Short mmCIF file of C-alpha atoms and ligand atoms in Angstrom, two decimals:
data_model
loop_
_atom_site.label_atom_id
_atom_site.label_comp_id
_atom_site.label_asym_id
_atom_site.label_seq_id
_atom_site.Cartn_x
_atom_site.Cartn_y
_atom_site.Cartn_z
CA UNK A 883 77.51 215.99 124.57
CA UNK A 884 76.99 212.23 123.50
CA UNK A 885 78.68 210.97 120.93
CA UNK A 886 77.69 207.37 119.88
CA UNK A 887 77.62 205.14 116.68
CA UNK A 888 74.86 207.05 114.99
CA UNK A 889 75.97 210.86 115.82
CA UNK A 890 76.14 213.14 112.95
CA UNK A 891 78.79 214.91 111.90
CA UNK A 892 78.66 218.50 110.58
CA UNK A 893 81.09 221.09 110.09
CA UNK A 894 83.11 223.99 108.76
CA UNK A 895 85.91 223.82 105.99
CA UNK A 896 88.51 226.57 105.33
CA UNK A 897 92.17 227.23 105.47
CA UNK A 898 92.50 228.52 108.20
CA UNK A 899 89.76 227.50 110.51
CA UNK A 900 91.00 226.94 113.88
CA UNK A 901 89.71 230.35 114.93
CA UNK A 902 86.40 230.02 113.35
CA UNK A 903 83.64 230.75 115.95
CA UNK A 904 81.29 228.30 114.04
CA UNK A 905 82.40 225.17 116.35
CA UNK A 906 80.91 226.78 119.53
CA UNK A 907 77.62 228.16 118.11
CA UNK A 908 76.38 225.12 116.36
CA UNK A 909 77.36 222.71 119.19
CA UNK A 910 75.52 224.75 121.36
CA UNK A 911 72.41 224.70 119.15
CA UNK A 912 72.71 220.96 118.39
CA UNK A 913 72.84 220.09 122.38
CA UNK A 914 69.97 222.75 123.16
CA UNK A 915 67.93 220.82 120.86
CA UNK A 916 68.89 217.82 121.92
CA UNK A 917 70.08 216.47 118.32
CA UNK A 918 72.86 213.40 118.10
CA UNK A 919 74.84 215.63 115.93
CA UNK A 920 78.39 216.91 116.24
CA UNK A 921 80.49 220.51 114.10
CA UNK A 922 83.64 220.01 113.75
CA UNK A 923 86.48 222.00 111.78
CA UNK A 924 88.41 220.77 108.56
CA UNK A 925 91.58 222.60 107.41
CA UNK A 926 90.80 222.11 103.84
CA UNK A 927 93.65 222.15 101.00
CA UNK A 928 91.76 220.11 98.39
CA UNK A 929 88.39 221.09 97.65
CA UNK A 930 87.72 218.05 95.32
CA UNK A 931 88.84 215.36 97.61
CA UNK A 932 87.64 216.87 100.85
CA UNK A 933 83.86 217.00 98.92
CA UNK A 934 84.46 213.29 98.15
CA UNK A 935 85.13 212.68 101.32
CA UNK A 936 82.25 214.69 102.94
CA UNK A 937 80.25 212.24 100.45
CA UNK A 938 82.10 208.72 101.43
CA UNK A 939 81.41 209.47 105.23
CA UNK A 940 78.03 210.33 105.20
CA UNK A 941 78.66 213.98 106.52
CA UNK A 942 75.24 215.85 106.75
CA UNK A 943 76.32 219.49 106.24
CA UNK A 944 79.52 222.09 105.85
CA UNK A 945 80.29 225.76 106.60
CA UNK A 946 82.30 227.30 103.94
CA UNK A 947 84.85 229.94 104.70
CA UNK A 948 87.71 231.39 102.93
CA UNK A 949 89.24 230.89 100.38
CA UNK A 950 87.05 227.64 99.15
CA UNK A 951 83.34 230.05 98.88
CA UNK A 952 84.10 230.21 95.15
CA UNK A 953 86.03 227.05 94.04
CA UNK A 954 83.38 224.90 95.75
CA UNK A 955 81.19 225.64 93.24
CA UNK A 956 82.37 223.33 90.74
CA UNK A 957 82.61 220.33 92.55
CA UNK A 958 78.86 220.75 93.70
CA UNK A 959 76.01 218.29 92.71
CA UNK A 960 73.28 221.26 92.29
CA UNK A 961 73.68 224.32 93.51
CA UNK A 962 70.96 227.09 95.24
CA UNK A 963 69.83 229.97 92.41
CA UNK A 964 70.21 232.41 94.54
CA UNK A 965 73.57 231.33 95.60
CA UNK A 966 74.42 230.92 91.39
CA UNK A 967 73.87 234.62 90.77
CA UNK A 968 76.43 235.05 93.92
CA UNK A 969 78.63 233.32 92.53
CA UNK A 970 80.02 232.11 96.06
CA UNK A 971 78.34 229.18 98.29
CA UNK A 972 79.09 228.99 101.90
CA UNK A 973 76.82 226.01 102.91
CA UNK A 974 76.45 222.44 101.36
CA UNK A 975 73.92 220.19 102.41
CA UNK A 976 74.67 216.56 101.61
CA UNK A 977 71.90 214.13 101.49
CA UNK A 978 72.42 210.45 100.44
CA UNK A 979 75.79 211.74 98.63
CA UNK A 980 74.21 214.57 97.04
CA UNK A 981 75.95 217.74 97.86
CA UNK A 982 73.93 221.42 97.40
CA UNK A 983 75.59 224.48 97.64
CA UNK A 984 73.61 227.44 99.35
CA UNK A 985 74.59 231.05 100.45
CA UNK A 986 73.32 232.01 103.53
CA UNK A 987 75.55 235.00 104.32
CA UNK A 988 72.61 236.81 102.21
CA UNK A 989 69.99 235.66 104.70
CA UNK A 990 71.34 236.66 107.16
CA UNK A 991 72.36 240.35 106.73
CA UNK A 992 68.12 240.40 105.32
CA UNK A 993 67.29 239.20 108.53
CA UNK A 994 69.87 241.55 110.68
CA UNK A 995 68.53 244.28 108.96
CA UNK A 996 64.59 243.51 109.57
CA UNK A 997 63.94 245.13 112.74
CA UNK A 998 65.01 248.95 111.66
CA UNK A 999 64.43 248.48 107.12
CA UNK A 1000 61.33 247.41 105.86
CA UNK A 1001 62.94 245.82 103.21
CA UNK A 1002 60.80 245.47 99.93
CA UNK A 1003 60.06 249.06 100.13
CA UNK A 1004 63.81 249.95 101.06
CA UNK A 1005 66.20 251.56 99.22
CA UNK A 1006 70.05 250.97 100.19
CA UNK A 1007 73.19 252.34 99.82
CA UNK A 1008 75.40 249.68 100.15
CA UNK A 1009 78.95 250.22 100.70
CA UNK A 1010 81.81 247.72 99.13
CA UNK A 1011 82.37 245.55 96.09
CA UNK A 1012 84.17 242.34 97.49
CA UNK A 1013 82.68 238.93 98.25
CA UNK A 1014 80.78 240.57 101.49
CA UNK A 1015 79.01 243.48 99.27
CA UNK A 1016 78.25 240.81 96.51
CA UNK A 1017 76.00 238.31 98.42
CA UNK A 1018 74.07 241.19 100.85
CA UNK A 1019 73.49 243.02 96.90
CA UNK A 1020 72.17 240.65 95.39
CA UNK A 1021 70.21 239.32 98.78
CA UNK A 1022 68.42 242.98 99.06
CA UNK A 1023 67.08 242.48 95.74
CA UNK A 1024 65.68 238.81 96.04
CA UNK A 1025 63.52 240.79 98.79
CA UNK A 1026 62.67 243.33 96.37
CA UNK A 1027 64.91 246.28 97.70
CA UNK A 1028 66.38 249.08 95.14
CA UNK A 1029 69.79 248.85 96.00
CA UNK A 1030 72.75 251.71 94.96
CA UNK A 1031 76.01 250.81 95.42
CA UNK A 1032 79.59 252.52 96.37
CA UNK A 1033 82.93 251.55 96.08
CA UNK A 1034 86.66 253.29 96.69
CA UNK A 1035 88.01 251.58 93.42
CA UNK A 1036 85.68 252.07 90.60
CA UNK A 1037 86.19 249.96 88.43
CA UNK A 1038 85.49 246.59 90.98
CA UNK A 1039 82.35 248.95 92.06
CA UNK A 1040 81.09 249.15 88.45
CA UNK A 1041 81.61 245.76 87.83
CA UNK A 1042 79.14 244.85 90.68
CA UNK A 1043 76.89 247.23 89.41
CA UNK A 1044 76.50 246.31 86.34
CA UNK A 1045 75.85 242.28 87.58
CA UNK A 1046 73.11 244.17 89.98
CA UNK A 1047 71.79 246.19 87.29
CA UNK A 1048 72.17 249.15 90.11
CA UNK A 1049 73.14 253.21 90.39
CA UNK A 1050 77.22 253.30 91.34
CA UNK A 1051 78.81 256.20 92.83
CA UNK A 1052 82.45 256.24 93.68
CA UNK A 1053 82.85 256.26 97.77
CA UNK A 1054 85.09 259.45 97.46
CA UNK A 1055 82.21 261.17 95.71
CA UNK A 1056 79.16 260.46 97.65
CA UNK A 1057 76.49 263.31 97.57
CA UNK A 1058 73.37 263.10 99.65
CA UNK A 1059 71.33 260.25 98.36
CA UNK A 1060 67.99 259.73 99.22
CA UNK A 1061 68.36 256.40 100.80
CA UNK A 1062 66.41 253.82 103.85
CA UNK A 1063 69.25 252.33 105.05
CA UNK A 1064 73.25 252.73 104.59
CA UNK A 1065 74.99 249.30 105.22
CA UNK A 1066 78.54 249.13 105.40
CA UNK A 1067 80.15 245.86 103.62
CA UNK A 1068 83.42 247.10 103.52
CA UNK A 1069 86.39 246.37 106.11
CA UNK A 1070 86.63 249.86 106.91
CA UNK A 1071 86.92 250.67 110.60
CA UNK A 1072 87.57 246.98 111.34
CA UNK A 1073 90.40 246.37 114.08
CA UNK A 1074 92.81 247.69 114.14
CA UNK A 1075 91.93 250.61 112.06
CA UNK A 1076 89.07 251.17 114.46
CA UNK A 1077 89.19 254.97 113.57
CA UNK A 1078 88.87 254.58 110.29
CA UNK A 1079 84.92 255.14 108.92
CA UNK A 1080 83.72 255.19 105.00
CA UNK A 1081 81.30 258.43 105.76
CA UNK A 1082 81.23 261.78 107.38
CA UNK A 1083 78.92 261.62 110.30
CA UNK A 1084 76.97 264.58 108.67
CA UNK A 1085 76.30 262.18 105.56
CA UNK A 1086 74.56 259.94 107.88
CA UNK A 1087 72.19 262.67 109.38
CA UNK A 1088 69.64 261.96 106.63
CA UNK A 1089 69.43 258.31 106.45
CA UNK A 1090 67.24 256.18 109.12
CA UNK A 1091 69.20 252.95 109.48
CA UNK A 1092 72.81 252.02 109.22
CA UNK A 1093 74.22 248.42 109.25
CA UNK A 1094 77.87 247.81 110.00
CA UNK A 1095 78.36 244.15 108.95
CA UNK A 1096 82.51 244.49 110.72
CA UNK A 1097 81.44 242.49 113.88
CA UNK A 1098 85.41 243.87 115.56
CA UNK A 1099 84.99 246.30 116.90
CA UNK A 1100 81.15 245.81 117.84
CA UNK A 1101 80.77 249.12 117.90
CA UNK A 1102 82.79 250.65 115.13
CA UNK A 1103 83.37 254.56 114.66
CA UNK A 1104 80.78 254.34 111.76
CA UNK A 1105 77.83 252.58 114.00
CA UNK A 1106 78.68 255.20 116.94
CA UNK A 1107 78.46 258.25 114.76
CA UNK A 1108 75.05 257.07 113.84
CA UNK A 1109 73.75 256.85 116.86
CA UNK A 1110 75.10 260.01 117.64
CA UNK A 1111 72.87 261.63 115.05
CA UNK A 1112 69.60 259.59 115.29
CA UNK A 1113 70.12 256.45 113.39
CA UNK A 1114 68.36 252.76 114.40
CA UNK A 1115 71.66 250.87 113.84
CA UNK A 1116 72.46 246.94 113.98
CA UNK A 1117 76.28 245.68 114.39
CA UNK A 1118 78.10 242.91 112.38
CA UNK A 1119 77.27 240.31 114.80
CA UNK A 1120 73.89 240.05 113.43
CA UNK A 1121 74.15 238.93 110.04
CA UNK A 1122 76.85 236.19 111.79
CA UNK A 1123 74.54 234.93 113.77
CA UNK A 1124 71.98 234.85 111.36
CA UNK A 1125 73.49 233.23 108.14
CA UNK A 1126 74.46 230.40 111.13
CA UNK A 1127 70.56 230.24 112.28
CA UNK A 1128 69.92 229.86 108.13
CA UNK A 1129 72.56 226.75 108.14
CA UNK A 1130 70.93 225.11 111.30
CA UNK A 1131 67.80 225.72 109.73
CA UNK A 1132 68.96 223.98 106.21
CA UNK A 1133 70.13 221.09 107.67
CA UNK A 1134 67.70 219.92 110.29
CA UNK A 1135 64.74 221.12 108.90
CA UNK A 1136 63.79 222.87 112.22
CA UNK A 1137 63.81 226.59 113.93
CA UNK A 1138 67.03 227.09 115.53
CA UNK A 1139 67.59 228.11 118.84
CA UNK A 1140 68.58 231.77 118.04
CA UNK A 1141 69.14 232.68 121.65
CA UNK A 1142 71.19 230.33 122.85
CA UNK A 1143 73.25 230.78 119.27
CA UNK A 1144 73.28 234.38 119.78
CA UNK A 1145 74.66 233.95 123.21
CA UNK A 1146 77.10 231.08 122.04
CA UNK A 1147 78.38 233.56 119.65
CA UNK A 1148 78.73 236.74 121.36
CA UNK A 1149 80.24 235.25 123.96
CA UNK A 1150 82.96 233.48 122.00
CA UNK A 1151 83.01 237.02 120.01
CA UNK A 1152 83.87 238.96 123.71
CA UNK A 1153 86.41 236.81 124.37
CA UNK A 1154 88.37 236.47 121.26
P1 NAP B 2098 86.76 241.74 100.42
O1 NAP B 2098 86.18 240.82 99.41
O2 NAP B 2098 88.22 241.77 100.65
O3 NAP B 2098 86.26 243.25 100.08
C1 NAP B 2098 86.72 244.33 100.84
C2 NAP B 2098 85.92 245.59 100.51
O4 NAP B 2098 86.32 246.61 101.42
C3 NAP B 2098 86.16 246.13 99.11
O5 NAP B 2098 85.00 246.76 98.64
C4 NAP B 2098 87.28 247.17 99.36
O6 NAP B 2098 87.28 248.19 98.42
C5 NAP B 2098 86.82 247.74 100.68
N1 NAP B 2098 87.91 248.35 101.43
C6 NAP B 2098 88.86 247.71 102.19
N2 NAP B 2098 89.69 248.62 102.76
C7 NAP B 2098 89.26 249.85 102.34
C8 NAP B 2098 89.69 251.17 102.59
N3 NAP B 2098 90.74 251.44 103.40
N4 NAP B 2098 89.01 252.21 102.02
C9 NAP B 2098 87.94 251.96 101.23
N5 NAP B 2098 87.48 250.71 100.93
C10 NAP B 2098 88.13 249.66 101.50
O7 NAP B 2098 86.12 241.45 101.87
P2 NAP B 2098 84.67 240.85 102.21
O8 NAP B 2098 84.79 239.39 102.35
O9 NAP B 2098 83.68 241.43 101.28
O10 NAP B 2098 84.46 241.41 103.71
C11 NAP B 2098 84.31 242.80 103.97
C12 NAP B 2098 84.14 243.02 105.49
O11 NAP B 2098 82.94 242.38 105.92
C13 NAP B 2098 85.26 242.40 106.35
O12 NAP B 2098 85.51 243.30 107.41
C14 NAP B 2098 84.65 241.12 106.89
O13 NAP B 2098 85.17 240.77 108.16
C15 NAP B 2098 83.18 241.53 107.04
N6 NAP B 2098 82.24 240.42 106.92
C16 NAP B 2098 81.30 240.30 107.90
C17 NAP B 2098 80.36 239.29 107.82
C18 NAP B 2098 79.34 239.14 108.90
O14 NAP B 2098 78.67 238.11 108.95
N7 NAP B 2098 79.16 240.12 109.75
C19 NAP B 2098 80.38 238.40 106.72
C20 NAP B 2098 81.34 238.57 105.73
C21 NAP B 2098 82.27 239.60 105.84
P3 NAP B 2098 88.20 248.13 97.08
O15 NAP B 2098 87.37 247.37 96.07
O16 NAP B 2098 88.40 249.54 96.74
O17 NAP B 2098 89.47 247.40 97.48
#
């Protein structure tokens, strides 16, 4: 990597962020494409004054993590619609001082889902209520999907509901469901409750495709029982990959290398 007078700087801003895996994927893309551009991570206590700053020194793009997705908001310049109805922003693109927010995390569980849901004509039981559940709901129905929803506490699940205008069921209380696709959104099963899972593998004997968006494990209990009874399944390191392809996209205007991101990624993913 080159770095010179006119390099670019991107990069990601959260607290914390020194084990984000977002360094090491869009380097990687950057140098396979040859671009004078550099990602970098910012430890980020004060959203106003770090977004000044972004502005000041000519910074061309940020990753948004937790616990800034939300607060960001109100320091933007313009912000995406989709990302409005979100109500959480996790990429800013900053042209001559002007900072937009977008959400890509959306975009990218659409696209990890593509290859087993054909997704206008999809309806999906989605699992969760929290920030996770909120952008993938509202993502499935800017593609036109019918999307029911299921949460263990009922009142955040309602909530959700009612901003999707969507069925709820309480997770407890889940009867069969004619459904496309199941995808999981909540943290159950993630390390190091790896044997925890938010169905009975005889719930998932009747629906086609499952998602898992917890990317540790990669395989989680929930992802192994559907394969066990038939299911096309994708893991959580999909929809990381892809709402990073979406950023790369946003701010140089050109396709991303997706496999030498996807190979950046699961790398760094193996060996963390
Ligand atoms: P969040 O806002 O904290 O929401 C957590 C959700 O999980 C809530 O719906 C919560 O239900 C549910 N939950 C947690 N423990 C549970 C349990 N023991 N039983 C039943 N429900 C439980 O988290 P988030 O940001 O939405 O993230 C959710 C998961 O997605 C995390 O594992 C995160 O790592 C993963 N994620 C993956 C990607 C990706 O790109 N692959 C992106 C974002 C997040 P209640 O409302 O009942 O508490």
């Amino acid at each position: 990597m080159k770095v010179n007078g006119t390099t670019k700087i991107y990069g990601i801003m959260g607290n914390p962020v020194s084990h984000s895996l977002s360094p090491a994927m869009h380097n990687a893309a950057f140098q396979a494409q040859d671009l004078n551009k550099v990602y970098v991570a910012f430890e980020v206590t004060d959203v106003a004054r770090a977004l000044d700053g972004f502005r000041a020194l000519g910074i061309g793009g940020i990753s948004v993590t937790i616990p800034h997705k939300q607060s960001v908001i109100t320091h933007l310049d313009t912000i995406d619609p989709v990302a409005k109805k979100i109500g959480a922003v996790n990429t800013l693109l900053i042209e001559d001082a002007h900072i937009r927010g977008y959400n890509t995390d959306w975009i990218g569980a659409n696209q990890a889902l593509k290859p087993i849901v054909d997704l206008p004509a999809a309806t999906v039981l989605l699992l969760g209520a929290g920030g996770a559940a909120r952008a993938i709901g509202f993502g499935l129905q800017e593609k036109g999907a019918t999307v029911i929803l299921a949460n263990r506490t009922v009142e955040k699940g309602q909530a959700l509901a009612r901003d999707l205008n969507c069925e709820f069921h309480p997770l407890a209380d889940l009867k069969d469901l004619k459904v496309d696709a199941l995808v999981n959104a909540t943290s159950i099963g993630m390390t190091p409750n790896v044997e925890e899972t938010p169905v009975a593998k005889a719930f998932l004997k009747h629906i086609p495709a499952v998602m898992d968006i917890v990317y540790s494990p990669q395989e989680t209990r929930l992802l192994r029982e559907a394969k066990q009874v038939g299911c096309k399944t994708v893991d959580g390191r999909y929809m990381l990959l892809y709402q990073g392809v979406a950023q790369f996209e946003l701010w140089t205007g050109r396709k991303a290398p997706v496999d030498i991101m996807r190979e950046k990624l699961f790398s760094q993913l193996d060996s963390s």
